[in-house]
GROMACS .gro file of N, CA, C and O in nm:
model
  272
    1UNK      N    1   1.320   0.201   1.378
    1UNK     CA    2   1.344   0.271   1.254
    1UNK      C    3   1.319   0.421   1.269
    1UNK      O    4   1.385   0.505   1.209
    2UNK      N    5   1.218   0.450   1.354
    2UNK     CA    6   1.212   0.605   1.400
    2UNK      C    7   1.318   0.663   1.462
    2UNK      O    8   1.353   0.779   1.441
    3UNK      N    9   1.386   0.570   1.559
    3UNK     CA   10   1.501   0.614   1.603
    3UNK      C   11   1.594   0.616   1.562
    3UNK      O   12   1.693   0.645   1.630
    4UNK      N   13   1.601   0.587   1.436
    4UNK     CA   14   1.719   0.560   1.359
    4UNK      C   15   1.709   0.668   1.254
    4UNK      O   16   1.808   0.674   1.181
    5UNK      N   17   1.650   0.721   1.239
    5UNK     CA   18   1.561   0.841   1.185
    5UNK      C   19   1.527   0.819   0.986
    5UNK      O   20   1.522   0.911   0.903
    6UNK      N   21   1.503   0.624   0.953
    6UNK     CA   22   1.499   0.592   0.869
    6UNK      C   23   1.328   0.601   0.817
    6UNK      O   24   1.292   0.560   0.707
    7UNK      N   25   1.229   0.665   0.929
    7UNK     CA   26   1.106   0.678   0.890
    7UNK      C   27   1.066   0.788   0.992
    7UNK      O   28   1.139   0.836   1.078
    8UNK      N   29   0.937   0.820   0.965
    8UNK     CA   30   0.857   0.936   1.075
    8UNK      C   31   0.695   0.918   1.025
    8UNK      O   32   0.653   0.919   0.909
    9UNK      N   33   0.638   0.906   1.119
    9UNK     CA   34   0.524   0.837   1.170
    9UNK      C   35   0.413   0.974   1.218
    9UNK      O   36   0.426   1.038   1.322
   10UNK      N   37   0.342   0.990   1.151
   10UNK     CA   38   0.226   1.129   1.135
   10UNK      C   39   0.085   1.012   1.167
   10UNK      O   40   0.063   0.894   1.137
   11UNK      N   41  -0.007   1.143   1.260
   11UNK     CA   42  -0.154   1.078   1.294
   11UNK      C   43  -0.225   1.089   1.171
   11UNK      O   44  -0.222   1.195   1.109
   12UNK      N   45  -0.278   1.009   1.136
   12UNK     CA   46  -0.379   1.006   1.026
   12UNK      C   47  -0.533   1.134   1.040
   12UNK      O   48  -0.635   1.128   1.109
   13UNK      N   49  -0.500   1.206   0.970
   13UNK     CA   50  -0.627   1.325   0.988
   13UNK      C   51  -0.759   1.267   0.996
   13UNK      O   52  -0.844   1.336   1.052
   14UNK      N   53  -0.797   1.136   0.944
   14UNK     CA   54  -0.878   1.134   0.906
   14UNK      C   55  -0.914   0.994   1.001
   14UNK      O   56  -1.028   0.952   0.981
   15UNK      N   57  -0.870   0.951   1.056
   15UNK     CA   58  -0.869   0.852   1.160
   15UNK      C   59  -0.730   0.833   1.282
   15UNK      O   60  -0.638   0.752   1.278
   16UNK      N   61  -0.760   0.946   1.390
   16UNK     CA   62  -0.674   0.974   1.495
   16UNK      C   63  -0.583   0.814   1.499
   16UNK      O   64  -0.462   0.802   1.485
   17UNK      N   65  -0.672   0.715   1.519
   17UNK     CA   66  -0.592   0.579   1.538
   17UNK      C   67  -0.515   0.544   1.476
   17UNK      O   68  -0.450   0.449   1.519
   18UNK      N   69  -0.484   0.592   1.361
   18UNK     CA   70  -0.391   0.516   1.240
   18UNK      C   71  -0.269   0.619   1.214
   18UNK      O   72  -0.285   0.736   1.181
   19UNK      N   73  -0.195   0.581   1.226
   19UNK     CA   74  -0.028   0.639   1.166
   19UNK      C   75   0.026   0.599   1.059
   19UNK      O   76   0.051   0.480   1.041
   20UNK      N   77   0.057   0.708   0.955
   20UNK     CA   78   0.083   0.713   0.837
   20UNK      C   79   0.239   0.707   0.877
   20UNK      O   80   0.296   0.781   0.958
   21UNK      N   81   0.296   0.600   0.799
   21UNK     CA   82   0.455   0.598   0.804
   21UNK      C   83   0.512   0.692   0.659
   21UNK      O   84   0.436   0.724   0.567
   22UNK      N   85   0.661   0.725   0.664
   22UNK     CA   86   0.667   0.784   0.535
   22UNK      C   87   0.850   0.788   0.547
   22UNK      O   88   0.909   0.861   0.626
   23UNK      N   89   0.896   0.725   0.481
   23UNK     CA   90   1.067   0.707   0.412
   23UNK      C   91   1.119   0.842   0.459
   23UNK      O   92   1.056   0.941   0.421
   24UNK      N   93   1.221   0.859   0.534
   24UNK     CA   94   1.276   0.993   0.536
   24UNK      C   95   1.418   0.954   0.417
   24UNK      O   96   1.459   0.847   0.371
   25UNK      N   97   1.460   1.093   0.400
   25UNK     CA   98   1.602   1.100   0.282
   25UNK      C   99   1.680   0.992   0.309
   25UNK      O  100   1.719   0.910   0.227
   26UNK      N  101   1.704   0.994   0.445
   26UNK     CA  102   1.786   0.864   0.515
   26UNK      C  103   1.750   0.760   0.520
   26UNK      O  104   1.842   0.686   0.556
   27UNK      N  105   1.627   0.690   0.495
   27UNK     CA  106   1.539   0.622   0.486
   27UNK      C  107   1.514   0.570   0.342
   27UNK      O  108   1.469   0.457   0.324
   28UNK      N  109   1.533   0.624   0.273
   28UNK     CA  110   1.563   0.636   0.130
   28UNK      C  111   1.690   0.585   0.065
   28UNK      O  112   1.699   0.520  -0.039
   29UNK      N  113   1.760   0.615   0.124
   29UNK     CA  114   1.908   0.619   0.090
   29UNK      C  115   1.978   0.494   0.160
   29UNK      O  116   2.076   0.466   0.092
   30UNK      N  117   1.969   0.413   0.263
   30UNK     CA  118   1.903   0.315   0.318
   30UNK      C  119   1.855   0.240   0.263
   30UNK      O  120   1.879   0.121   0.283
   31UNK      N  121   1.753   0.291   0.157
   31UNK     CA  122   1.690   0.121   0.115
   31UNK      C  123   1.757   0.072  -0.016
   31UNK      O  124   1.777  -0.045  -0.048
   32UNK      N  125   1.797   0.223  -0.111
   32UNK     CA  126   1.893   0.245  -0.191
   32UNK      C  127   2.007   0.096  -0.165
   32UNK      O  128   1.983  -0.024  -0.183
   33UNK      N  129   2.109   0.153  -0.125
   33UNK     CA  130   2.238   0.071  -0.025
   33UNK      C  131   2.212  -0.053   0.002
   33UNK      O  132   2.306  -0.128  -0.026
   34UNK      N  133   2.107  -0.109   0.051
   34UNK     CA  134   2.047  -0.231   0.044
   34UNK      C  135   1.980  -0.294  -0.057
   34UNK      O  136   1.921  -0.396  -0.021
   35UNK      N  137   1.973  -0.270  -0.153
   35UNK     CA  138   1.943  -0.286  -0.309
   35UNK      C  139   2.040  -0.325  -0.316
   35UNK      O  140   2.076  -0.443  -0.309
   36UNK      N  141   2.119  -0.203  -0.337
   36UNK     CA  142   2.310  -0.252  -0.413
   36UNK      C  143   2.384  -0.376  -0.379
   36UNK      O  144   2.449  -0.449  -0.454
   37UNK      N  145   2.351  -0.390  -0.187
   37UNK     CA  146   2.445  -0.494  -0.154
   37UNK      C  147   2.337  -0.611  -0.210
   37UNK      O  148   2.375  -0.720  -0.253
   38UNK      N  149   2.205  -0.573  -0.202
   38UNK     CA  150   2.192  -0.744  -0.188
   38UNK      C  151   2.182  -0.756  -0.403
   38UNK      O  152   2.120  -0.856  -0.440
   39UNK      N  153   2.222  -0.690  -0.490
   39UNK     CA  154   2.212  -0.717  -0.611
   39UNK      C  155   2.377  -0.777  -0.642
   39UNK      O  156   2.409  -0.844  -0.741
   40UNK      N  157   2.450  -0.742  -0.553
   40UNK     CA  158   2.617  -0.746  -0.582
   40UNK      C  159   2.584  -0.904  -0.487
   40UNK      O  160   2.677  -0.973  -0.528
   41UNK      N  161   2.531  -0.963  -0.420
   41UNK     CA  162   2.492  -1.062  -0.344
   41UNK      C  163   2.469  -1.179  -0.411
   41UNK      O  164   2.515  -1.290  -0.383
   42UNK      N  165   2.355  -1.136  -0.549
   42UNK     CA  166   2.301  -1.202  -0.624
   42UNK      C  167   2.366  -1.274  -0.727
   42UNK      O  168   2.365  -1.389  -0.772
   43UNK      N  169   2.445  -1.127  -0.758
   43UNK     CA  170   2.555  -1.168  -0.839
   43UNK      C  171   2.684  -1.242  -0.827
   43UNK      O  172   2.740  -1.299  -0.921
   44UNK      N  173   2.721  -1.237  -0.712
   44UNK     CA  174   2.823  -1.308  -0.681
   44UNK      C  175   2.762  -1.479  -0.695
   44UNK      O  176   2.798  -1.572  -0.767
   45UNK      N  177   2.672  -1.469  -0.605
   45UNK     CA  178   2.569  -1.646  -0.667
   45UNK      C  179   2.560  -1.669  -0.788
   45UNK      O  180   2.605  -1.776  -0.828
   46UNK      N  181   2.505  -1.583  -0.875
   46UNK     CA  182   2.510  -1.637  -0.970
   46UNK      C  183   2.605  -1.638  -1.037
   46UNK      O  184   2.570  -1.695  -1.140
   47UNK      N  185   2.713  -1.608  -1.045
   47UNK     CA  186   2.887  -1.625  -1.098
   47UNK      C  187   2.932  -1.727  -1.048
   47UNK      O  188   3.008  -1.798  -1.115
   48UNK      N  189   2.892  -1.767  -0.897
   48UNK     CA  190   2.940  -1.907  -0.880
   48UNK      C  191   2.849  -2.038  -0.901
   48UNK      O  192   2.904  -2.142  -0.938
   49UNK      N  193   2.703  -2.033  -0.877
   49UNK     CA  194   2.624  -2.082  -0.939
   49UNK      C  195   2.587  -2.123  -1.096
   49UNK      O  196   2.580  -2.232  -1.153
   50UNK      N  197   2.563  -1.975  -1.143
   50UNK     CA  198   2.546  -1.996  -1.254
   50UNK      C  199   2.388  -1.919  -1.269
   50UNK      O  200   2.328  -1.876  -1.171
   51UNK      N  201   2.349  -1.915  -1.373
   51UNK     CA  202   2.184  -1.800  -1.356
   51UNK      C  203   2.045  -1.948  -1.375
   51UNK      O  204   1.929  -1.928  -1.338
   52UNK      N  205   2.076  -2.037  -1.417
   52UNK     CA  206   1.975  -2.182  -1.470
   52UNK      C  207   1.990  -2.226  -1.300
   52UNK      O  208   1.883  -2.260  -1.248
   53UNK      N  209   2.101  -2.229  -1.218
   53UNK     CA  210   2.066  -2.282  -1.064
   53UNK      C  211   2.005  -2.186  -1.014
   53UNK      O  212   1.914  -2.205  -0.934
   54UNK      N  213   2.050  -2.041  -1.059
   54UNK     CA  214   1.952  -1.924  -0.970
   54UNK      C  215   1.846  -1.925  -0.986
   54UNK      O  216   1.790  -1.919  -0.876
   55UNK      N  217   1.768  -1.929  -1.077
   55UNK     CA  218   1.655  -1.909  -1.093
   55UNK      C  219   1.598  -2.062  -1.084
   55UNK      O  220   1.478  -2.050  -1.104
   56UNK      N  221   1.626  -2.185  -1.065
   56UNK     CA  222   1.529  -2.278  -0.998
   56UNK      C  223   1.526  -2.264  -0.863
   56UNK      O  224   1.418  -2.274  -0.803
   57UNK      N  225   1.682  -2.231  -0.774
   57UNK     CA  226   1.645  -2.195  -0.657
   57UNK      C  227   1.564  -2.067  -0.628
   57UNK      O  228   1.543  -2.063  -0.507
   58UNK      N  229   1.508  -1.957  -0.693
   58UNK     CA  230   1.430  -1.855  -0.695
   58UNK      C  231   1.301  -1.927  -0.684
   58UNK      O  232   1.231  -1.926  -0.582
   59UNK      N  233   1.271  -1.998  -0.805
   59UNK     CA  234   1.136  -2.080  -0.766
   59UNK      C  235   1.167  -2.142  -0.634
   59UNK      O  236   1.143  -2.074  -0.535
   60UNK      N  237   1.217  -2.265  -0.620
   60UNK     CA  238   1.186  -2.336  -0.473
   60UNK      C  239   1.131  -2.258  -0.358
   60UNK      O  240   1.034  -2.286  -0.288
   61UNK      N  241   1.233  -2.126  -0.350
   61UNK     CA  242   1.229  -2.028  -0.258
   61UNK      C  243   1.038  -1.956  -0.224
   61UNK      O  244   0.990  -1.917  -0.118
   62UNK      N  245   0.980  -1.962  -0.350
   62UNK     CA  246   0.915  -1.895  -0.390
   62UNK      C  247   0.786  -1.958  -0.363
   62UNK      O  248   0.683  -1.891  -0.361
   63UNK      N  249   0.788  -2.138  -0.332
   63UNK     CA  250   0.700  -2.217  -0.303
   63UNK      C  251   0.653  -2.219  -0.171
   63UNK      O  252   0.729  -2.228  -0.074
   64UNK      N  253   0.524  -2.211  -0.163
   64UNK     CA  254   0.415  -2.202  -0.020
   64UNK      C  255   0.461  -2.280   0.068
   64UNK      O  256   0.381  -2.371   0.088
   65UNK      N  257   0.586  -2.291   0.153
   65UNK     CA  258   0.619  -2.441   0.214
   65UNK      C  259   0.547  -2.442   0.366
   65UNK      O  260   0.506  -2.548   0.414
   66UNK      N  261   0.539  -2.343   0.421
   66UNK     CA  262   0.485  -2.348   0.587
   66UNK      C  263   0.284  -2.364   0.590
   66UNK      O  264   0.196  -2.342   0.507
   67UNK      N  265   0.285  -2.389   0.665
   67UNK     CA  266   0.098  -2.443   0.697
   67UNK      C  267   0.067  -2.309   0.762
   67UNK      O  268   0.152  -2.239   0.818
   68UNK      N  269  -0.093  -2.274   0.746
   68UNK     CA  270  -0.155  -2.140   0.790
   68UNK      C  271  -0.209  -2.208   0.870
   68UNK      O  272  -0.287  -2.158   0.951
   0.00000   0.00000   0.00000
């Protein structure tokens, strides 16, 4: 993502070890765009679905299924 120049990565002043990440414009604009597609995504499901199947499959989705 640094190389993609969708973030930039600063030493933490206050602890050399830690790197503060931070959204560049492009990076921004990026996450923007990916909003849009995945809301036009949603929507298309739920037009063929329907919004009462979306949102029980939202729950299912939403349930603890894997073991820690």
């Amino acid at each position: 993502m640094i190389e993609k120049g969708l973030i930039v990565a600063e030493t933490s002043e206050e602890n050399l070890r830690e790197k503060l990440l931070q959204l560049t414009i492009k990076g921004l604009e990026s996450c923007k765009e990916m909003k849009e597609i995945k809301e036009q995504i949603e929507k298309e499901i739920t037009d063929t679905l329907g919004q009462e199947k979306v949102t029980i499959l939202k729950d299912i989705l939403k349930v603890n299924w894997y073991r820690s």
